[in-house]
Coordinates of C-alpha atoms in Angstrom, one line a residue:
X1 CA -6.3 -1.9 -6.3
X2 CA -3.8 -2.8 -3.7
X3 CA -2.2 -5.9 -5.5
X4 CA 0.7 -7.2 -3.2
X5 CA 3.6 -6.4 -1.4
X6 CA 7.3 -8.1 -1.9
X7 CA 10.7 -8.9 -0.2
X8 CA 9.2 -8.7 3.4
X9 CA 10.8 -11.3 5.4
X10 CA 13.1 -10.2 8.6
X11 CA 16.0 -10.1 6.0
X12 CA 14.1 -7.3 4.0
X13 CA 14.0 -5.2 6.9
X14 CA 17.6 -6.0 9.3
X15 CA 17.1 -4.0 11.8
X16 CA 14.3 -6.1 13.4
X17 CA 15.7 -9.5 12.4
X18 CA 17.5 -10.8 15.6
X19 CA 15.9 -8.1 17.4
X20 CA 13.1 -10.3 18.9
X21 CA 10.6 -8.4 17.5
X22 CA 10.7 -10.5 14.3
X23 CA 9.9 -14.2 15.2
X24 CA 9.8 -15.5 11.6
X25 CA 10.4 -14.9 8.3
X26 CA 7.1 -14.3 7.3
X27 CA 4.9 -11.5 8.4
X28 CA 1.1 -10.5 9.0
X29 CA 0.8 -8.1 6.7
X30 CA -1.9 -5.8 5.8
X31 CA -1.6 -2.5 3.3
X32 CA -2.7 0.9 4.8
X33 CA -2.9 3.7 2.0
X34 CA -3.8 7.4 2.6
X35 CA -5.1 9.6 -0.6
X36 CA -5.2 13.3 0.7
X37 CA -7.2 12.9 4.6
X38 CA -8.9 9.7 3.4
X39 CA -7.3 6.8 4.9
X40 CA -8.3 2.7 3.7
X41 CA -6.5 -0.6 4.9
X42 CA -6.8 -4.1 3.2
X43 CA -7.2 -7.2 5.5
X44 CA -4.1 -9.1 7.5
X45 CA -2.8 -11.7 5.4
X46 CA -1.1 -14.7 7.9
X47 CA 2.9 -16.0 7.9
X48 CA 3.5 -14.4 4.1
X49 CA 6.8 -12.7 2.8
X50 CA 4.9 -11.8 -0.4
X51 CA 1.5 -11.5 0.3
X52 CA -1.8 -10.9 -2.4
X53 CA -4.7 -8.7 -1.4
X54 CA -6.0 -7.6 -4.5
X55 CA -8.2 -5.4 -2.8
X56 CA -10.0 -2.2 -4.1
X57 CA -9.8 0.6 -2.2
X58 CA -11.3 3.7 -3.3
X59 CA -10.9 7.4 -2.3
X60 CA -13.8 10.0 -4.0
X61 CA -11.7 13.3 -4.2
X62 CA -12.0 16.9 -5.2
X63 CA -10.9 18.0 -8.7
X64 CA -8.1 20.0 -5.9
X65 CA -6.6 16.7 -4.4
X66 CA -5.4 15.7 -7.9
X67 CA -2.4 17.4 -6.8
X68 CA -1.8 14.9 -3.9
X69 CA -0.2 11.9 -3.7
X70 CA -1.6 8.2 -2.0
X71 CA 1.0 7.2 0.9
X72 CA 1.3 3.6 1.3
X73 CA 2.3 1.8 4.1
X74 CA 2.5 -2.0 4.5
X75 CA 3.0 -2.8 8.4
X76 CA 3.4 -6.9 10.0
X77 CA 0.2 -7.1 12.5
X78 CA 1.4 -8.1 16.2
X79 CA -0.6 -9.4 19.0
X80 CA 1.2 -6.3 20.7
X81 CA 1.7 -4.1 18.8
X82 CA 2.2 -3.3 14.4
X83 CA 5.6 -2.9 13.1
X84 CA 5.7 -0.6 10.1
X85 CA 7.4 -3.0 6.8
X86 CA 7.5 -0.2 4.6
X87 CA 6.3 2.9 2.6
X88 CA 5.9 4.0 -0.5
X89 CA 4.5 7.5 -2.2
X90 CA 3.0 7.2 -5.5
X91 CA 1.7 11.0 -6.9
X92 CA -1.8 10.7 -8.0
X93 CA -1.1 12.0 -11.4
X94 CA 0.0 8.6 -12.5
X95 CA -3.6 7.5 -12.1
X96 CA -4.4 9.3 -14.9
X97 CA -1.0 9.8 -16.8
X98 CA -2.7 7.3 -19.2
X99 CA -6.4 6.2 -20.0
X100 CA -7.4 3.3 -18.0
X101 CA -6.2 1.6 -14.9
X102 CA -2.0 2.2 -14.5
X103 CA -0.1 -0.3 -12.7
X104 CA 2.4 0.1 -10.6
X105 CA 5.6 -1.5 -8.7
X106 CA 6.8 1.1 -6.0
X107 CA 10.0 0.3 -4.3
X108 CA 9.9 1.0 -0.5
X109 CA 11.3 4.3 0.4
X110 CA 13.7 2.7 3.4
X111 CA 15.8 0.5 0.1
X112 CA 14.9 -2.8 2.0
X113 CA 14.6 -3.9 -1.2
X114 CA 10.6 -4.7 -0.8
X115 CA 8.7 -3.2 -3.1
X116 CA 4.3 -2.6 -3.2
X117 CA 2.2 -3.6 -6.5
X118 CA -0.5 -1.1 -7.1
X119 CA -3.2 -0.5 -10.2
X120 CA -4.5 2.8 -10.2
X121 CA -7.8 4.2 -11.8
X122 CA -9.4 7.3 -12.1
X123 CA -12.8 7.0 -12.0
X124 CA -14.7 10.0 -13.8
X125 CA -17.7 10.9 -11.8
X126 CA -19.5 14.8 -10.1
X127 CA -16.2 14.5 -8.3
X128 CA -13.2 11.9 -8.8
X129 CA -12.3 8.5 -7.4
X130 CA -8.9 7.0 -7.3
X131 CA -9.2 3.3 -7.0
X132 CA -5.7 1.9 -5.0

């Protein structure tokens, strides 16, 4: 489950503040994760610095992409074009480094000082499922 996302106003991420590029404080954001070629995105959520998708997004994978990792990537939507907010890399072992769902507060790899909220699952199945 991708829960939220914090810290991304213009003065998370200062290279685009004053740049015109960044017209507010708040942004459009919507989460795009990637478990080994499988690629899921939440919806946009409108003029938020902290937004809440609480969506589940779920990735059936070989008993081989355990190994991997899920790549998340929280971008601001523009009527031009997206601007990328911030990434974070979570290995997919944590899903099941305990029983149950694991949650998760991943700082963003650029040290804006936002930061993604994720529970993970692994759901047993023929072949597994990592819920994000």
């Amino acid at each position: 489950v991708v829960l939220r996302a914090r810290g991304l106003g213009c003065q998370a991420w200062p290279l685009l503040a004053g740049s015109g590029v960044c017209s507010s404080t708040a942004a459009d954001a919507y989460c795009r994760c990637t478990v080994a070629s499988q690629t899921r995105c939440t919806r946009s959520i409108v003029d938020c610095e902290e937004p809440e998708w609480q969506e589940v997004l779920d990735f059936p994978l070989q008993p081989s992409e355990l190994k991997g990792e899920v790549f998340v990537e929280v971008f601001d939507r523009g009527s031009q074009f997206d601007t990328i907010l911030g990434t974070a890399r979570v290995p997919v072992s944590a899903a099941y480094a305990k029983s149950g769902k694991v949650v998760l507060t991943q700082p963003f790899e650029d040290g804006s000082g936002g930061s993604v909220d994720l529970e993970l699952e692994l759901l047993p199945d023929h072949s597994a499922t990592v819920t994000a």
